[in-house]
Protein backbone atom coordinates (compact mmCIF):
# COMPACT_ATOMS: atom_id res chain seq x y z
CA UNK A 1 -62.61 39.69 10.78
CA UNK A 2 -64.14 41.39 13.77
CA UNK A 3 -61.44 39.55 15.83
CA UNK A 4 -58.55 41.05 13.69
CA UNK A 5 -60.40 44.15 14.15
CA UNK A 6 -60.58 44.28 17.63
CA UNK A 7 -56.57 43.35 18.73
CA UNK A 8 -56.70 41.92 22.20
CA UNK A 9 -54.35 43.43 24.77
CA UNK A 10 -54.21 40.92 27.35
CA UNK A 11 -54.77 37.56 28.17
CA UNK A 12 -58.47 37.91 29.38
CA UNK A 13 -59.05 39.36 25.85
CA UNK A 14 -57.65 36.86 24.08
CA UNK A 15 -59.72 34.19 25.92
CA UNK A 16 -62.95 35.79 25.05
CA UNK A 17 -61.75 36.00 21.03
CA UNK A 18 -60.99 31.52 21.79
CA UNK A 19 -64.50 31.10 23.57
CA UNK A 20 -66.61 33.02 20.88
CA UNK A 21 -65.02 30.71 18.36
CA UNK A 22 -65.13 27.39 20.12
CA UNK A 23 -68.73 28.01 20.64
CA UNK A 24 -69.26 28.88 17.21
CA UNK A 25 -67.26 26.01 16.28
CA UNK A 26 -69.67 23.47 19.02
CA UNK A 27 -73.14 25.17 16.67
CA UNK A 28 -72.37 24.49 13.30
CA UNK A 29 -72.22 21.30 11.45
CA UNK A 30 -69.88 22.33 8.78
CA UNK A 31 -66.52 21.39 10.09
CA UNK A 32 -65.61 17.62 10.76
CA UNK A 33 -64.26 16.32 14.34
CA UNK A 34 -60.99 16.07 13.14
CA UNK A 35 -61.36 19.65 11.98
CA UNK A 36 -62.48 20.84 15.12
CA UNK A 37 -59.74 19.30 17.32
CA UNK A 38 -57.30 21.14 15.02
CA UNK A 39 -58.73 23.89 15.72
CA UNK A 40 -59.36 23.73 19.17
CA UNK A 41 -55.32 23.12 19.24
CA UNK A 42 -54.42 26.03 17.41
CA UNK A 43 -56.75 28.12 19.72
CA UNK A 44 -55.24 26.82 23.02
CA UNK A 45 -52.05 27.40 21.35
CA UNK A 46 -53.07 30.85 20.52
CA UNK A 47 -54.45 31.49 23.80
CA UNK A 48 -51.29 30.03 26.54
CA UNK A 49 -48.60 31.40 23.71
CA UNK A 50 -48.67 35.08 24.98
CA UNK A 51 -48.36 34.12 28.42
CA UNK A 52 -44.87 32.01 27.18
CA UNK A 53 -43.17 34.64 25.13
CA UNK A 54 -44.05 37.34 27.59
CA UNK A 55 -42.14 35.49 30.55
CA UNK A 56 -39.18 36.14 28.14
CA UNK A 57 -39.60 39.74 28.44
């Protein structure tokens, strides 16, 4: 929630939101590999997509 909360702006932003979850992610036992690696997709994905729809602009 305190992602949603605080909207990144830019790129550098939305790299810190993708590195406080992937190390949250890396400390707790409560998601499987396979889980994680999901994850960690849908994060990079989160993180390059701005940079791709912005070069549209």
């Amino acid at each position: 929630m305190e992602a949603y909360e605080m909207y990144p702006n830019d790129i550098d932003d939305i790299a810190e939101v993708v590195n406080h979850y992937t190390a949250i992610m890396e400390t707790n036992n409560e998601l499987t590999e396979r889980e994680k690696m999901i994850i960690y997709g849908a994060l990079t994905i989160s993180l390059y997509s701005p940079q791709l729809w912005n070069n549209f602009e």
